[in-house]
Amino acid sequence: MEAWIVFARGPLFRLCFSIMVLGLARVLWLTGIGIIEAYGRSDDRALAYREIFRQTLGWALPVGRAGRARPLYSLTSVLFHLGLLLVPLLLQAHVRLWQSVIGIAWPVLPAAAADGLTLLMLVTAVGLFAGRLADRRSRAISRLQDYVWPLLLAVPFVSGFACANLTLAPLTYQAGMLLHLLSADAVMFLLPFTKITHCVLQPLSQLVTAVAWKFVPEAGDRVAATLGFADRPSWAERSRLGGPHS
Amino acid sequence: MPGAPLTEAERARAFALPKKPAVIERQRLAVRYHVEDFDVRDRPRRFLEAFAAILKHTNYRVALDHYARISTKCARCAVKCQIHEATGDDRDIPCWRSELLLAVYRRHFTISGILRGRILGDPGLTDETVAEMADTFYDCTACRRCHFECPMGVDHGLVTHLGRYVLSEIGIVPRALAVSTREQLLGASGNTSAIPVPALLDSLEFLSEEMQDEKHIAIPFPVDQEGAEYLFLPAVSDFIMEADSLMGIAAVFRATGDSWTIGTGYFDGINYGLFYSDQVLEHVLRKVRAEAERLKVKKILIGECGHASRSAKHFYPMFCGGAEALPVLNIMEYTHRAWREGRLRLNPDVVTERVTYHDPCNVARPGWIVEQPRELLKAFCRNYVEMTPNRRDNICCGGGGGTVSIDEIRPYRTAIGGRVKADQIRTTGAEYCVAPCANCKKQLRELMEDQGMDCKIVGLHDLIYKALVLD
């Protein structure tokens, strides 16, 4: 068991962490390139920077706007994210672990605050799962990953909380710690391939949308030419706007 | 605000297919709007070819890639969608609709989707999905209210626009839009209402005579005035349908003395390209540019029309010269500025009825024209009331996104699309609802009629015409 723990917090952690960082860097890079290319193709360089910034900041800290739609679910989500982000980054044991990997340390949360945030995260994770399940509209559009993620994210929090706060038999403690490490590793491994990429991509959403609305001069003609309508505009072709097909 | 649930009778009426079964069979397309006959062979493959060509030449890929990755399916958009509120149907959830196209993108245009398709034997896009998109993308009014509630910033209006664009490239487009566009870009009249120039001139002369009779003052409609400050382009249907709006606008110019002109070379602000095709969007704007250059005007002035204003304001610089393009403004901006400068006198004793204001999505949602008409109305309407919600969070008239031009779906528009709007207007108790948009006016008038309401739908300049003091 001990060897597994060493493996899970050593090589496996480094592998999963690297996959997470590289995976997120990849999607960030691709999106960044996409934005630059799209912007470069348009003749109109005007962007509503103030509005983009205002909306981006507004959704990064959605205090005022979360309650405008599905208020209970949205508030649950905000609190969930609070625990989810702060505990892994600011728990004392984690900071030591980060320090051993990347060599940098930073201020830590008091243990009581970390425990409180952990419990908050666990309650809200269950709340998000239940909220999704209970709402017909959510159920209609949800995929498997939408149900799995809150529960998967709760596993390292439950096991970590148990190991840190409960008096456990040594073997149980080790099993709990292994579960904690493996689930955290799994989260990091899966993260860049799922919707959780929003942790880095969400701040770019408003800009992405703004540049996507920047249409490219003569793109419509080129689309028509590619489809074999080079000699005439596509809207002139009755079989494409309607009319008896040839 | 939510009204009573949709009754069985309303649902049956709104969703009844007006097309003959034989036509549906022939076109393999059970949608409520009419389409002209088109090639039905091999539809999924042709859809994918059109999709690929569009992704290659345009800027949509960055958004699709982004939305496909981060969409979290929180269903907040459902709460904000008036169509979903009216029907309660899962297929009217904006995120559900967008996922139709995003799923095609993931499966056919991303490496992981192609690999997964191969491994799992997923055949990919089917004819049924194409038909489903054909139906549902025209259920959406593209009002973009949901965009403001998406924590991930997904713009379902953009996805709807793209979905319609791809469909149009394989021939699936409402006949009403296609026929008008063809007349505008290829027809002899060169405008969507097929108004010949002599008829336009007759109409303008008649309106001038009307104003002479009513205001006892000569108020001209300048035509083909080279070097004028403003080239005026209303939704062309205004020349037939909205006499009072046009007279109000002419009267405002009479009061300010600024130079403006209507061009006989091109006088249509309507641009259905915004609703279904980037190529149409650009070609229409090229006509605007050609007329502006012919008459050597300094600015482009769009009449009371939301989509015409947005398609010119937002896209004219993109297609017609970037930073060098002529400035575009809406008539409400012009009138508001003139009033602020003290160049207009409005009599506060003329309009005594209760007045409310409907924000057209295309000008209000971006925050472009929100306070200007309100300040004007409050200046001379003593009994002004607001709808709730309003401004950038307004409820669409229910005929947005080009759907108002599709007459055969009127039952859908007035029973479903405009249902929440009707409740909203009813609550204000207003006698006049100011809707400064050709699309909104038509939709709201039909809505009032079908919902048995007697609120009068007018333009902003209709009321200004009544109150404007001319020397």
XYZ file of C-alpha atoms in Angstrom:
717
model
C 0.000 0.000 0.000
C 2.815 2.351 0.964
C 4.540 1.760 -2.354
C 1.299 2.551 -4.193
C 0.976 5.791 -2.260
C 4.533 6.758 -3.135
C 3.799 5.943 -6.757
C 0.529 7.886 -6.776
C 2.045 10.990 -5.247
C 5.298 10.681 -7.138
C 5.582 9.532 -10.752
C 1.859 9.215 -11.345
C 1.191 12.659 -9.909
C 3.914 14.171 -12.068
C 2.548 12.419 -15.155
C -1.043 13.474 -14.566
C -0.043 16.975 -13.589
C 2.024 17.288 -16.756
C -0.820 16.004 -18.888
C -3.111 18.543 -17.275
C -0.725 21.442 -17.793
C 0.202 20.465 -21.333
C -3.397 19.679 -22.238
C -4.643 22.997 -20.959
C -1.746 24.803 -22.596
C -2.678 23.104 -25.850
C -6.321 24.194 -25.840
C -5.305 27.652 -24.697
C -2.771 27.852 -27.509
C -5.229 26.594 -30.122
C -7.876 29.051 -28.993
C -5.388 31.903 -28.895
C -4.201 31.095 -32.411
C -7.823 30.810 -33.544
C -8.606 34.249 -32.164
C -5.561 35.858 -33.769
C -6.250 34.211 -37.134
C -9.915 35.178 -37.113
C -9.146 38.737 -36.135
C -6.453 38.960 -38.792
C -8.811 37.791 -41.547
C -11.328 40.538 -40.916
C -11.064 44.007 -42.389
C -12.841 45.535 -39.427
C -10.483 45.884 -36.481
C -12.904 47.559 -34.104
C -13.654 45.463 -31.022
C -15.892 46.467 -28.144
C -13.066 45.977 -25.647
C -14.897 47.558 -22.744
C -17.954 45.358 -23.199
C -15.830 42.248 -23.685
C -13.871 43.037 -20.533
C -16.999 43.840 -18.549
C -18.715 40.585 -19.523
C -15.579 38.532 -18.983
C -15.018 39.940 -15.528
C -18.717 39.684 -14.757
C -18.710 35.936 -15.411
C -15.370 35.350 -13.713
C -16.860 36.788 -10.506
C -20.579 36.222 -11.077
C -21.761 37.659 -7.773
C -24.407 39.974 -9.190
C -25.530 37.915 -12.141
C -25.595 34.320 -10.916
C -29.052 34.716 -9.406
C -30.702 35.983 -12.587
C -31.537 32.494 -13.823
C -31.870 29.251 -11.852
C -30.746 31.129 -8.712
C -30.437 28.186 -6.325
C -28.494 26.051 -8.772
C -26.315 28.986 -9.805
C -25.513 30.027 -6.251
C -24.666 26.411 -5.459
C -22.325 26.422 -8.410
C -20.565 29.593 -7.260
C -19.972 28.178 -3.757
C -18.870 24.872 -5.246
C -16.222 26.614 -7.326
C -15.028 28.534 -4.291
C -14.170 25.354 -2.385
C -12.990 23.580 -5.494
C -10.416 26.220 -6.327
C -9.206 27.316 -2.902
C -8.664 24.013 -1.105
C -6.393 22.256 -3.612
C -4.329 25.397 -4.010
C -4.115 26.711 -0.453
C -4.232 23.704 1.883
C -0.998 23.484 3.842
C -0.300 19.857 2.898
C -0.896 20.662 -0.748
C 1.364 23.679 -0.746
C 4.122 21.474 0.612
C 3.436 18.983 -2.174
C 3.418 21.711 -4.824
C 6.655 23.026 -3.342
C 8.273 19.622 -3.703
C 7.255 19.496 -7.380
C 7.708 23.023 -8.613
C 9.851 24.519 -5.876
C 7.635 27.473 -5.027
C 5.551 27.996 -1.879
C 2.752 30.434 -1.099
C 0.499 31.380 1.850
C -1.798 28.676 3.158
C -5.360 28.534 4.466
C -5.901 28.000 8.221
C -6.876 24.361 8.787
C -10.370 25.272 10.023
C -11.067 27.377 6.934
C -9.834 24.592 4.690
C -12.114 22.126 6.462
C -15.063 24.491 6.136
C -14.443 25.017 2.436
C -14.082 21.269 1.930
C -17.435 20.614 3.538
C -18.957 23.430 1.508
C -17.573 21.919 -1.681
C -18.927 18.476 -0.791
C -22.397 19.722 0.031
C -22.561 21.826 -3.120
C -21.162 19.004 -5.290
C -24.055 16.825 -4.193
C -26.320 19.843 -4.694
C -25.141 20.300 -8.278
C -25.614 16.628 -9.043
C -29.086 16.641 -7.512
C -29.958 19.967 -9.144
C -29.071 18.599 -12.549
C -30.961 15.408 -11.951
C -34.037 17.104 -10.537
C -34.504 19.697 -13.272
C -36.157 18.459 -16.419
C -34.461 21.062 -18.614
C -31.034 20.073 -17.306
C -31.726 16.399 -17.794
C -32.757 17.031 -21.388
C -29.373 18.466 -22.337
C -26.974 16.704 -19.954
C -24.337 14.238 -21.049
C -22.667 11.547 -18.958
C -19.728 13.807 -18.065
C -22.112 16.431 -16.701
C -23.325 14.002 -14.045
C -19.958 12.387 -13.374
C -17.842 15.483 -12.810
C -19.335 16.803 -9.554
C -19.141 13.321 -8.057
C -15.657 12.609 -9.340
C -14.434 15.926 -8.000
C -15.946 15.116 -4.623
C -13.908 11.921 -4.209
C -10.519 13.546 -3.446
C -12.278 15.989 -1.130
C -14.070 13.288 0.864
C -10.995 11.103 1.156
C -8.722 14.035 1.916
C -11.063 15.339 4.589
C -11.347 11.899 6.176
C -7.609 11.396 6.261
C -6.976 14.831 7.695
C -9.693 14.902 10.335
C -10.753 11.428 11.384
C -8.972 8.994 13.625
C -8.511 6.093 11.289
C -6.826 2.718 11.578
C -3.455 2.850 9.783
C -4.599 0.596 6.980
C -7.812 2.561 6.486
C -5.835 5.786 6.501
C -3.535 4.449 3.820
C -6.442 3.260 1.722
C -8.088 6.649 2.106
C -4.882 8.443 1.158
C -4.422 6.218 -1.876
C -7.984 6.945 -2.962
C -7.327 10.630 -2.425
C -4.209 10.588 -4.552
C -5.541 8.358 -7.315
C -8.774 10.331 -7.667
C -6.879 13.618 -7.734
C -4.564 12.150 -10.370
C -7.577 10.980 -12.377
C -9.105 14.444 -12.218
C -5.917 16.039 -13.521
C -5.563 13.415 -16.226
C -9.129 13.767 -17.539
C -9.472 17.499 -17.161
C -8.044 18.731 -20.490
C -10.237 16.362 -22.507
C -13.540 17.442 -21.051
C -15.700 20.479 -20.393
C -13.458 21.306 -17.416
C -11.177 23.051 -19.897
C -13.444 25.972 -19.100
C -11.106 26.609 -16.157
C -8.734 28.257 -18.628
C -10.946 28.859 -21.675
C -13.909 30.572 -20.079
C -12.175 33.953 -19.767
C -11.704 33.919 -23.557
C -15.355 33.252 -24.413
C -16.444 36.841 -24.939
C -13.449 37.576 -27.129
C -13.969 34.378 -29.121
C -17.590 35.300 -29.779
C -16.659 38.845 -30.749
C -14.082 37.729 -33.325
C -16.364 35.006 -34.666
C -18.884 37.756 -35.519
C -16.116 39.451 -37.508
C -17.015 38.133 -40.931
C -14.399 37.735 -43.617
C -14.694 39.783 -46.827
C -15.654 37.650 -49.828
C -15.807 34.504 -47.697
C -19.343 33.875 -48.917
C -18.176 33.976 -52.535
C -15.320 31.634 -51.762
C -17.684 29.201 -50.055
C -19.880 29.248 -53.160
C -16.852 28.730 -55.410
C -15.652 25.800 -53.298
C -19.087 24.236 -53.670
C -18.915 24.606 -57.437
C -20.760 27.854 -57.918
C -17.838 29.997 -59.003
C -19.533 31.428 -62.052
C -22.616 32.672 -60.238
C -23.553 33.629 -56.702
C -25.112 30.831 -54.695
C -28.328 32.720 -53.988
C -28.942 32.960 -57.713
C -29.111 29.232 -58.072
C -32.717 28.175 -57.774
C -31.887 24.600 -56.938
C -29.964 25.833 -53.907
C -32.451 28.420 -52.763
C -35.236 26.195 -54.020
C -36.628 25.411 -57.412
C -36.668 22.213 -59.435
C -33.397 20.382 -59.102
C -31.494 19.487 -62.162
C -44.573 37.194 -16.046
C -45.112 33.623 -17.360
C -48.595 33.204 -18.771
C -50.846 30.198 -18.670
C -49.453 26.982 -20.074
C -50.035 26.381 -23.733
C -53.421 24.748 -24.294
C -53.841 21.733 -26.534
C -55.822 23.826 -29.019
C -53.133 26.516 -29.157
C -50.427 23.934 -29.596
C -52.323 22.204 -32.392
C -52.862 25.513 -34.156
C -49.321 26.805 -33.742
C -47.610 23.631 -34.816
C -50.017 22.591 -37.573
C -48.108 22.069 -40.793
C -49.527 24.278 -43.522
C -47.735 22.300 -46.197
C -49.432 19.613 -48.191
C -48.411 16.032 -47.295
C -47.375 15.494 -50.908
C -44.921 18.404 -50.709
C -43.475 17.158 -47.431
C -43.081 13.726 -48.954
C -41.354 15.105 -52.050
C -39.017 17.408 -50.153
C -38.503 15.025 -47.234
C -38.743 18.075 -45.012
C -41.534 18.349 -42.483
C -40.917 21.947 -41.465
C -43.619 24.543 -40.923
C -42.219 27.082 -43.363
C -42.423 26.627 -47.107
C -39.352 25.918 -49.166
C -39.100 25.719 -52.920
C -38.246 22.307 -54.297
C -34.601 21.468 -53.875
C -32.252 18.597 -54.386
C -33.062 16.002 -51.743
C -30.447 13.471 -52.790
C -27.597 12.692 -50.447
C -28.451 15.519 -48.096
C -26.108 14.683 -45.180
C -23.066 14.506 -47.458
C -23.925 17.800 -49.095
C -24.558 19.377 -45.703
C -21.092 18.292 -44.584
C -19.483 19.615 -47.759
C -21.160 22.974 -47.268
C -20.187 22.974 -43.581
C -16.566 22.192 -44.500
C -16.451 24.962 -47.094
C -17.871 27.461 -44.634
C -15.429 26.452 -41.901
C -12.571 26.792 -44.362
C -13.324 30.322 -45.466
C -14.939 31.978 -42.453
C -14.284 32.685 -38.781
C -16.840 30.313 -37.273
C -14.398 27.541 -36.427
C -12.842 29.317 -33.486
C -16.258 29.736 -31.879
C -17.464 26.221 -32.612
C -14.240 24.746 -31.270
C -14.570 26.826 -28.136
C -18.270 26.191 -27.554
C -17.891 22.462 -28.248
C -15.200 22.259 -25.571
C -16.597 24.303 -22.751
C -20.372 24.092 -22.887
C -21.429 22.939 -19.411
C -25.160 22.353 -20.046
C -26.377 24.313 -17.042
C -29.795 25.088 -18.589
C -29.749 28.743 -17.567
C -30.472 29.611 -21.207
C -33.740 27.675 -21.002
C -34.987 29.996 -18.297
C -34.315 33.036 -20.468
C -35.813 31.708 -23.693
C -39.310 32.945 -24.403
C -39.897 30.174 -26.919
C -39.073 27.524 -24.345
C -41.135 29.347 -21.774
C -44.130 29.213 -24.095
C -43.805 25.591 -25.205
C -41.966 23.908 -22.333
C -40.501 21.674 -25.038
C -36.969 20.363 -24.461
C -36.177 20.956 -28.128
C -36.632 24.672 -27.578
C -33.799 24.906 -25.048
C -31.141 27.028 -26.766
C -28.359 24.694 -25.642
C -30.230 21.688 -27.016
C -30.571 23.365 -30.393
C -26.945 24.476 -30.558
C -25.818 20.986 -29.626
C -27.316 19.686 -32.878
C -24.703 21.607 -34.840
C -21.925 21.287 -32.257
C -22.342 17.498 -32.320
C -21.916 17.486 -36.102
C -18.839 19.662 -35.708
C -17.318 17.388 -33.049
C -18.059 14.200 -34.941
C -16.942 15.291 -38.405
C -14.466 18.143 -37.939
C -12.376 17.232 -34.896
C -9.761 14.483 -34.763
C -11.177 12.958 -31.598
C -14.654 12.884 -33.131
C -13.472 11.246 -36.335
C -11.481 8.645 -34.358
C -14.341 7.973 -32.012
C -16.692 7.627 -34.977
C -14.392 5.067 -36.562
C -13.916 3.085 -33.359
C -17.530 3.102 -32.274
C -18.905 2.769 -35.779
C -20.929 5.965 -35.482
C -22.285 6.720 -38.960
C -22.369 10.452 -38.218
C -24.814 12.959 -39.609
C -28.118 11.487 -40.743
C -30.902 12.801 -42.918
C -33.138 12.969 -39.837
C -30.721 15.335 -38.096
C -30.587 17.601 -41.150
C -34.391 17.730 -41.129
C -34.403 18.386 -37.384
C -31.992 21.302 -37.829
C -34.094 22.645 -40.705
C -37.051 22.763 -38.363
C -35.518 23.941 -35.126
C -33.160 26.641 -36.409
C -36.215 28.527 -37.651
C -38.015 28.067 -34.320
C -35.383 30.348 -32.773
C -35.835 34.099 -33.208
C -32.069 34.640 -32.884
C -32.782 37.309 -30.276
C -29.601 36.420 -28.323
C -31.151 37.004 -24.918
C -29.811 33.625 -23.790
C -26.278 34.734 -24.626
C -26.322 37.087 -21.666
C -27.136 34.281 -19.254
C -24.582 31.761 -20.394
C -21.729 31.613 -17.869
C -19.598 30.013 -20.577
C -20.354 32.801 -23.043
C -21.891 30.569 -25.699
C -23.711 32.686 -28.281
C -26.600 30.542 -29.456
C -27.592 33.305 -31.882
C -24.296 32.815 -33.704
C -24.816 29.047 -33.836
C -28.350 29.503 -35.156
C -27.051 31.882 -37.824
C -24.377 29.389 -38.865
C -26.792 26.466 -38.863
C -29.129 28.357 -41.171
C -26.203 29.373 -43.381
C -25.136 25.764 -43.891
C -28.726 24.715 -44.573
C -29.168 27.507 -47.098
C -26.153 26.264 -49.039
C -27.975 22.978 -49.678
C -31.200 24.708 -50.609
C -33.059 24.642 -47.312
C -34.226 28.177 -46.662
C -37.718 29.621 -46.172
C -39.172 30.457 -49.544
C -40.284 33.876 -48.316
C -36.681 34.877 -47.605
C -35.232 33.291 -50.731
C -37.709 34.918 -53.106
C -37.239 38.370 -51.552
C -33.472 38.036 -51.659
C -33.499 36.964 -55.266
C -35.584 40.000 -56.186
C -33.293 42.274 -54.182
C -30.064 41.017 -55.689
C -31.086 39.884 -59.155
C -34.552 41.255 -59.872
C -35.503 44.302 -61.916
C -36.731 46.285 -58.898
C -33.631 45.542 -56.816
C -35.475 45.480 -53.509
C -37.175 42.903 -51.323
C -40.687 44.300 -51.780
C -40.278 44.592 -55.580
C -41.211 48.288 -55.531
C -40.362 49.928 -58.871
C -38.817 53.407 -58.778
C -41.919 55.146 -60.252
C -44.044 53.620 -57.484
C -41.538 54.813 -54.901
C -41.643 58.340 -56.292
C -45.446 58.283 -56.350
C -45.518 57.146 -52.779
C -43.124 59.881 -51.645
C -45.113 62.530 -53.503
C -48.307 61.317 -51.885
C -46.711 61.471 -48.428
C -45.507 65.025 -49.063
C -49.026 66.030 -50.034
C -50.385 64.401 -46.894
C -47.971 66.400 -44.770
C -48.824 69.582 -46.612
C -52.480 68.975 -45.747
C -51.838 68.053 -42.131
C -48.994 70.367 -41.170
C -49.576 73.126 -43.723
C -45.941 73.264 -44.603
C -43.872 71.862 -47.444
C -41.912 68.838 -46.264
C -39.944 67.225 -49.072
C -38.490 63.756 -49.506
C -35.212 64.553 -51.266
C -34.358 62.044 -53.965
C -30.966 61.472 -55.591
C -29.398 64.542 -53.977
C -25.719 64.188 -54.751
C -23.388 65.169 -51.931
C -26.055 64.928 -49.226
C -24.953 64.276 -45.668
C -27.107 61.169 -45.221
C -28.196 58.348 -47.519
C -31.472 57.154 -46.021
C -32.311 53.447 -46.167
C -35.413 52.239 -44.349
C -36.772 48.710 -44.539
C -38.207 49.094 -48.039
C -41.607 47.855 -46.902
C -41.900 51.094 -44.907
C -42.572 52.904 -48.185
C -45.834 50.960 -48.394
C -46.629 50.087 -44.794
C -45.254 52.798 -42.517
C -46.353 56.142 -43.888
C -46.434 57.787 -40.457
C -42.872 56.729 -39.600
C -41.607 58.117 -42.903
C -43.518 61.368 -42.499
C -42.078 61.732 -39.006
C -38.572 61.255 -40.312
C -39.086 63.756 -43.141
C -40.537 66.230 -40.655
C -37.518 65.845 -38.373
C -35.204 66.648 -41.292
C -37.425 69.588 -42.212
C -36.931 70.868 -38.671
C -33.174 70.338 -38.538
C -32.458 71.437 -42.083
C -29.762 68.780 -42.563
C -29.303 67.333 -46.024
C -30.461 63.792 -46.668
C -31.497 61.765 -49.636
C -33.215 58.643 -50.798
C -31.388 57.015 -53.695
C -33.368 55.647 -56.607
C -30.427 53.373 -57.426
C -30.920 51.482 -54.187
C -33.330 52.244 -51.356
C -33.759 49.055 -49.333
C -32.288 48.664 -45.837
C -33.483 45.079 -45.476
C -30.750 42.491 -45.348
C -31.967 38.927 -44.937
C -28.367 37.803 -45.133
C -28.187 38.455 -41.405
C -30.688 35.649 -40.973
C -29.297 32.933 -43.183
C -26.348 33.702 -45.442
C -23.097 35.609 -45.168
C -22.874 35.848 -48.918
C -26.255 37.537 -49.166
C -25.299 39.794 -46.248
C -22.203 40.979 -48.103
C -23.831 41.351 -51.510
C -26.631 43.500 -50.079
C -24.088 45.731 -48.338
C -22.181 46.075 -51.599
C -25.346 47.546 -53.102
C -25.491 50.030 -50.234
C -21.887 50.975 -50.840
C -22.421 51.406 -54.576
C -25.346 53.751 -53.987
C -23.454 55.710 -51.313
C -20.559 56.149 -53.737
C -22.861 57.102 -56.611
C -24.471 59.852 -54.572
C -21.255 60.830 -52.759
C -22.971 60.910 -49.370
C -21.078 61.197 -46.103
C -23.062 58.874 -43.854
C -25.458 55.964 -44.086
C -28.675 56.410 -42.167
C -30.878 53.397 -41.507
C -34.568 53.815 -40.742
C -36.606 52.275 -37.970
C -35.515 48.696 -38.402
C -33.509 46.548 -36.018
C -31.978 43.960 -38.312
C -31.325 46.501 -41.081
C -29.523 48.705 -38.578
C -27.439 45.934 -37.088
C -26.528 44.409 -40.441
C -25.315 47.804 -41.650
C -23.729 49.087 -38.435
C -21.935 45.890 -37.560
C -21.129 44.434 -40.982
C -20.718 47.419 -43.288
C -17.187 48.149 -42.022
C -16.283 44.472 -42.397
C -17.343 44.211 -46.021
C -16.954 47.769 -47.241
C -13.577 49.141 -46.344
C -12.861 48.618 -42.647
C -11.801 51.829 -40.930
C -12.343 53.727 -44.179
C -16.003 52.713 -44.427
C -18.666 55.392 -44.150
C -20.211 55.767 -40.691
C -23.564 54.086 -40.175
C -26.211 55.382 -37.832
C -29.827 54.703 -37.023
C -32.494 57.355 -37.417
C -33.228 57.267 -33.672
C -29.650 58.282 -32.947
C -29.982 61.137 -35.396
C -33.276 62.397 -34.011
C -32.094 62.037 -30.431
C -28.968 64.066 -31.121
C -30.978 66.769 -32.893
C -33.353 66.954 -29.921
C -30.461 67.138 -27.445
C -29.001 69.990 -29.474
C -32.282 71.848 -29.145
C -33.130 71.600 -32.826
C -36.477 69.878 -32.310
C -39.471 71.147 -30.394
C -41.877 68.516 -29.175
C -45.310 69.474 -27.884
C -46.058 67.546 -24.658
C -49.815 68.057 -24.960
C -50.441 66.062 -28.100
C -49.848 62.459 -27.073
C -51.834 61.947 -23.884
C -52.384 58.193 -24.155
C -50.343 55.700 -22.179
C -47.219 54.812 -24.166
C -44.740 51.983 -23.744
C -41.552 51.126 -25.603
C -40.490 47.808 -27.106
C -36.733 47.353 -27.557
C -35.899 45.732 -30.909
C -33.341 43.014 -30.129
C -30.891 43.934 -32.842
C -30.339 47.477 -31.609
C -30.920 47.023 -27.865
C -29.050 43.800 -27.127
C -25.624 45.250 -27.957
C -26.481 48.304 -25.832
C -26.394 50.521 -28.912
C -29.853 52.122 -28.902
C -31.452 51.856 -25.502
C -31.809 55.213 -23.784
C -32.113 57.486 -26.827
C -35.726 56.634 -27.733
C -36.720 56.622 -24.062
C -35.379 60.110 -23.513
C -37.245 61.292 -26.592
C -40.521 59.666 -25.576
C -40.322 60.915 -22.006
C -39.813 64.411 -23.387
C -43.320 64.556 -24.842
C -45.327 61.549 -23.615
C -46.642 62.308 -20.159
C -47.964 58.830 -19.569
C -44.929 56.726 -20.391
C -44.538 53.295 -18.817
C -41.828 50.658 -19.084
C -42.284 47.010 -19.859
C -40.564 44.513 -17.621
C -37.970 43.284 -18.440
C -36.651 45.942 -20.757
C -33.604 47.506 -22.374
C -30.841 44.977 -23.074
C -32.817 42.271 -21.298
C -35.929 42.857 -23.399
C -38.249 40.134 -24.632
C -38.202 39.640 -28.409
C -41.386 40.459 -30.330
C -41.458 36.809 -31.330
C -40.846 37.415 -35.009
C -37.096 38.016 -34.921
C -34.472 36.310 -37.019
C -36.461 36.728 -40.223
C -39.371 34.602 -39.043
C -41.771 37.546 -39.287
C -41.427 37.474 -43.069
C -42.638 33.887 -43.199
C -46.385 34.360 -43.351
C -47.297 30.689 -43.186
C -45.867 30.405 -39.655
C -47.945 33.276 -38.312
C -49.887 30.950 -35.951
C -46.563 29.795 -34.494
C -45.297 33.360 -34.137
C -48.381 34.680 -32.410
C -49.233 31.648 -30.276
C -45.656 30.680 -29.297
C -43.020 33.224 -30.325
C -44.875 36.320 -29.157
C -46.766 34.797 -26.277
C -44.591 36.244 -23.521
C -44.435 39.577 -25.336
C -48.226 39.780 -25.459
C -48.423 39.225 -21.686
C -45.777 41.877 -21.182
C -47.617 44.489 -23.252
C -50.954 43.582 -21.666
C -49.504 44.212 -18.210
C -48.494 47.788 -19.091
C -52.050 48.731 -20.071
C -50.530 50.917 -22.796
C -52.564 52.239 -25.690
C -49.506 52.837 -27.831
C -46.579 50.459 -28.054
C -43.630 52.089 -29.788
C -41.704 49.459 -31.743
C -39.104 51.177 -33.927
C -38.458 48.222 -36.204
C -40.253 47.093 -39.352
C -40.081 43.449 -38.304
C -41.312 44.107 -34.770
C -44.158 46.300 -36.011
C -45.497 43.629 -38.345
C -45.145 40.884 -35.758
C -46.664 42.899 -32.916
C -49.644 44.002 -35.005
C -50.361 40.394 -35.912
C -49.820 39.449 -32.288
C -52.324 42.059 -31.085
C -54.827 40.841 -33.641
C -54.443 37.141 -32.870
C -54.373 37.664 -29.108
C -57.412 39.941 -29.217
C -55.589 43.005 -27.886
C -56.153 46.572 -28.997
C -52.818 48.263 -28.213
C -51.711 50.309 -31.241
C -48.274 49.431 -32.574
C -46.440 52.491 -33.881
C -42.973 53.682 -34.742
C -41.089 56.251 -32.707
C -41.339 58.772 -35.519
C -45.098 58.227 -35.817
C -45.497 59.867 -32.424
C -42.765 62.412 -33.069
C -44.670 63.423 -36.200
C -47.725 64.131 -34.069
C -45.814 66.149 -31.477
C -43.228 67.934 -33.597
C -43.711 71.691 -33.793
C -42.753 73.034 -37.199
C -42.421 76.716 -37.936
